C-alpha angles and dihedrals in degrees: 000000000000125000117253138155119273125187108223117226119204110199118216119262093247090059092049090050093048094050094036091233128144126224114243109255141167095265090050090047090054091049093048091046089055090047091050096056098076090050091048088056090062100048143034095203115111091193091054092051091049091053090049091049094050091047091052091049090054091047091052091042093239120155105251111245125228121289093256091057091049090050092050092049092048091048090049091049092051091048092048090049091051091051092046092052092045092052091046092053096045101036095091098039115121124221093258092051091051089051092050091048091053089047089064087073092059124086113281116236114263095011139078090232133091117250088254092052092046096055091046095057117120114261096251131202115351110257142120092263092051090048090052090051091054090052091049091052089049091050091051091056095041090054089065086069101216112170110231089216091073087079093052094094096049123093111250092235092057092045092048091053092052091049091050091052091048090052092053105035117089120227088255092056094044089051090061094057122102110271098252093044091045094053093043090054091047093047092051090045092050093051092048093044092051089056092046093048090048090055090044091052094050091046091048090050089051092050094047091055089046089054090056092056092044092051090051091049092046090050091052091048091049092049090049092052092045094050099036094107092048091047091050089051091053091048092050090049090050091051093050092044092048092050091050093048094048092047091050091049093050094045095040092241128150112286093204092052090050091054092045091052094053104040114339124245096262092050090045090058091052091047091052091050091050092047090052090057090054094058113118128186114268091225140013109311109213092194092058096043092047092051095045096046101033095116089059094041091049092056102035104035101056092039091052094048094043093049099055142046115230131205127197142191115244092259089063098050092115091054091046089053090049089053089051091050091050090050091050091050093056094042089055095246090118128037097197142357109295120238092251094053108152115243102162092101093061114104115259093235089054092046089060091051093046096045132220125317129027110336128229112287094244092051092044093052090049091053091048093051095047093048090045090054092051094047092048089054091051097043095240085118125027143187119243111236095023125123100198098034100041124123115292089231089060092051095057130070108283112264096242092048091050091049090052092049091049093050094045097058147300115340117242091254126080096238127116118254094239133049091225092062092048094046093049093050095046092045091054092045094047093049091050095047092046091053092049094051093044091051091054092044091054091051093040092236098131106121113242089346131110115196119169130147093341096313108123123188123171115193119227114266118265119234110265099185108109116240091237094055096088095052093041094051097040094087090057092056092042093056094056108115120241109248144169116247089238093056090045092055092045091051094048088048090055089053098046109015090224092154088068088068090071097084126173113268095231107028099029090224124138120244117274091231114042091192090061089057091048090050091054090049091049092050089060097038095053093040088235096127130219098280097052093038090056088053093048098048133058099219118065141019128240090254092054091049091051091050092050091048091052099047107025108027108073135143093258094047091049088050093052093047092049091048089055091053092046092052091049092049093050092052094049110113095229093049091067088070092057093062146321093269093241101094133070142170136207136203141163124246119200121225118186119231125238116246092260093055101038092103089070095053139069136221120248106193090201091060104033145311098262130087108263146159126228127229104212109202138182121215127189123226087256090062095254113142103218107171141021136177137175120241136167114277089237096046122108113262091206092077092059099053099090100041092069093046093051105036111040102109095217126119093255129141103200114185103165129036130192131201136168126240097293095062098055129110136134090245091058090049089053099046094044089054093047092049095049103258126124107228109211110171128173097243114205115228091005092176089069093055111098123225131225129213135188119258110272096031107110117196125216124247094272095055101031096081089056093060123105099183148297129307112255099233093175092058092051092048093047093054101032093112090052090048092053091047091051093049092048092049091053095044093050092047096245088129131009120249091230093059093047094046090051089050094046091049090054097047120119116249092258096065109112099203094051092047093047091050089049090054091052089049091052090055092050093045091051091051091048092049091053089051091048091052095047104035117062090183088063090056093046093048093051092049092046094051094045090050088056090056092048091049090050089052088057090054091050091050089055092050095045095055106123118105087020088289093294120142118227100182118113098191121078091224092058091047089049090053089054091052093046093048091048091051091048095051091045089052091050091052091049092051093046092049092047092050095049093043087057089050090049090048091053090046092053090046090054087055091052094254101115117172116228113250092232088064095045091067087070091058117111126202092201101095119122106173090104092050121086103221096168140056126039116001098219126167128221118240105275092229094054104067119092123216088238122088117267118256117280119245112261119239096232090059093057125084102210131330118313095223121174 
């Protein structure tokens, strides 16, 4: 809120008496200031506090004071809340703890960084030395001895703000803060960094074990390639020898003579010896891996187990005991494995390779570490103090709170309260849809589908774009003005004010120069970086860009800015012809990593041979990109589908969502249904996917061969309460859908919740498959929406062209900023194109050359040929632009259509 002059009006006493209002006074100000403090403790938004204050004045029938008084009261409330939180965090600190906190601002031994800067460094390349560094950082912070419970009484928003400041402030800046505020910031940063380092350590441990298996697999592949000629020779010899032996047996000839004729007994012996050397294990051999990687296991395994406290569900008590035995061995409490060492948790295939009895210590420790990794992934075991690897029970809404929500009224998910109601409705629906599809299959009236005796064939879709569409739409593209990307962003900012969403982390104020914010966004979106962007523009320096990126560009500010663009796009008149605004799609786009950042990526052999990360983005049916996140190139895309649908911030009402093959799983089908979304993926090789029916529903001869089994209704009923609790926890934001889907996908087969959710997903997938078979429009709609996402990926590839599109950032936060900036700039281009296409459409209509609406739906606002994305990033004088749109390009000045 800016400062400006306000003329105070004092109403006469008779008017106050008549309206029963009270004049604002110092005593009332003191009372309202005291009332405002508890609210200030729950928010960091000055605008929100101002609205609360004005509402309370109206409720108490107090004459609202001038804007300057409101601003001063809000500022005072925010300051009082800051002081209150600082005192709460530092009240219980002992003298030694205060001294250790201050020591974090001093240079760390052996580095040119402060202790605070050292512990905040990105994890780095996976390796035993890197893992040891993470543990040392963790030990340094743990030695301060801050009790995590001191933050229990602080609102999460306030604590998050302190942690964000601690992550951005340098040691020099923190040193200048007042003592109480300084130590409060450091205490919050220490608690948050301990959690972050704990997650980093578990993830590093997971990746190190994964490297061992990959090395073993790569070694086997290399040996197979090296020996392939020898192996082929042995196979040819076996074929000739087998033919000779069979011929001798049939003809009654001499077996020995047959062998002698083919190879000779002496040569056969040598061939057998050589073949024996070529034998490789059929599966992973724990004995071999443990022996080959023991130096790494010896350093990482004991350090990992000794550094953390693990919890376990009852089903994993034998593994928990094995972890305790391993800890005692390395602490010297045990000299060897005890006679009652538990082995039941070891995989059966490995037990056969290891043999009976208690295995060798090296092999046993390897088995313990691998099983611990798998159970940490699944949530059957957890790490105390972790955020990502904590107990599943702790990630969901507490049981008593959920019971209260359920009793108070309808839950925030569109699912019935009882399993019986859900099962009855889905049974009726499934039986009806099955009968409808079977009836059409019997009469051969399924459009572009052949279904007979279990053989399903769906013909490729025919092109629906009219031949005249290209020539009819070409004038629209041709009229789009040529423009620099800088001028485009500035113009969109004048329409929407999205740059005002990038507020300062501490003060909440917008930047003095909006173009500086846009330059920082553009530096990330084009992959140019701050140094080279400062050289290419005439506005800001590299230091200013770095400061803006640290204090103004954050995940939440990017989200607010993108939501503003999305809302503007969806209200544009022309956008209504692109789609109804109720559908969306999502897809991942791979970006290779530069050599310096390759340690943070992974290789997806389906998308390239280089380490990369994937920007997973959601796009609405009106071409608006509304969410983006960074995931590993090898990670499952299915886990990311729901996060974008639930946490985008825009005024969207998505009902149906489409993905390609990588985003499909039964768990996603189930959760989308429970949360109120229709999941409509394009399933590759859909004829190979088996269907499931309820008991008592008998399919006809055409569908029966496609069935895999019956739905386990008892399992769904038994875990219905857990399913509702999970859905409510995801809908209310207590836990992200991506984390839970990763956990559910890693669960062992015995976990009831995962299995019940899978059964629900099978029902929904069967219903969807029947719709896909019967409804050609469903197939066309999915293809159309997915094509929009692929076309938007092409636009993003054109924007993100500097450094050959390779990402150099090591830290996930920096990579996330790149993805968010890229999404934002793509959204701005889409909005600008849509606006000017509408202007071109109106211009053509005024000339009597209207374009039929049925052709406009084939228009795409994703073209960029008229946009200068390269060269100098110069900005127009801020006083020059007019609020009116710039002139359209004239047809005679264009050589051919500027199609996207």
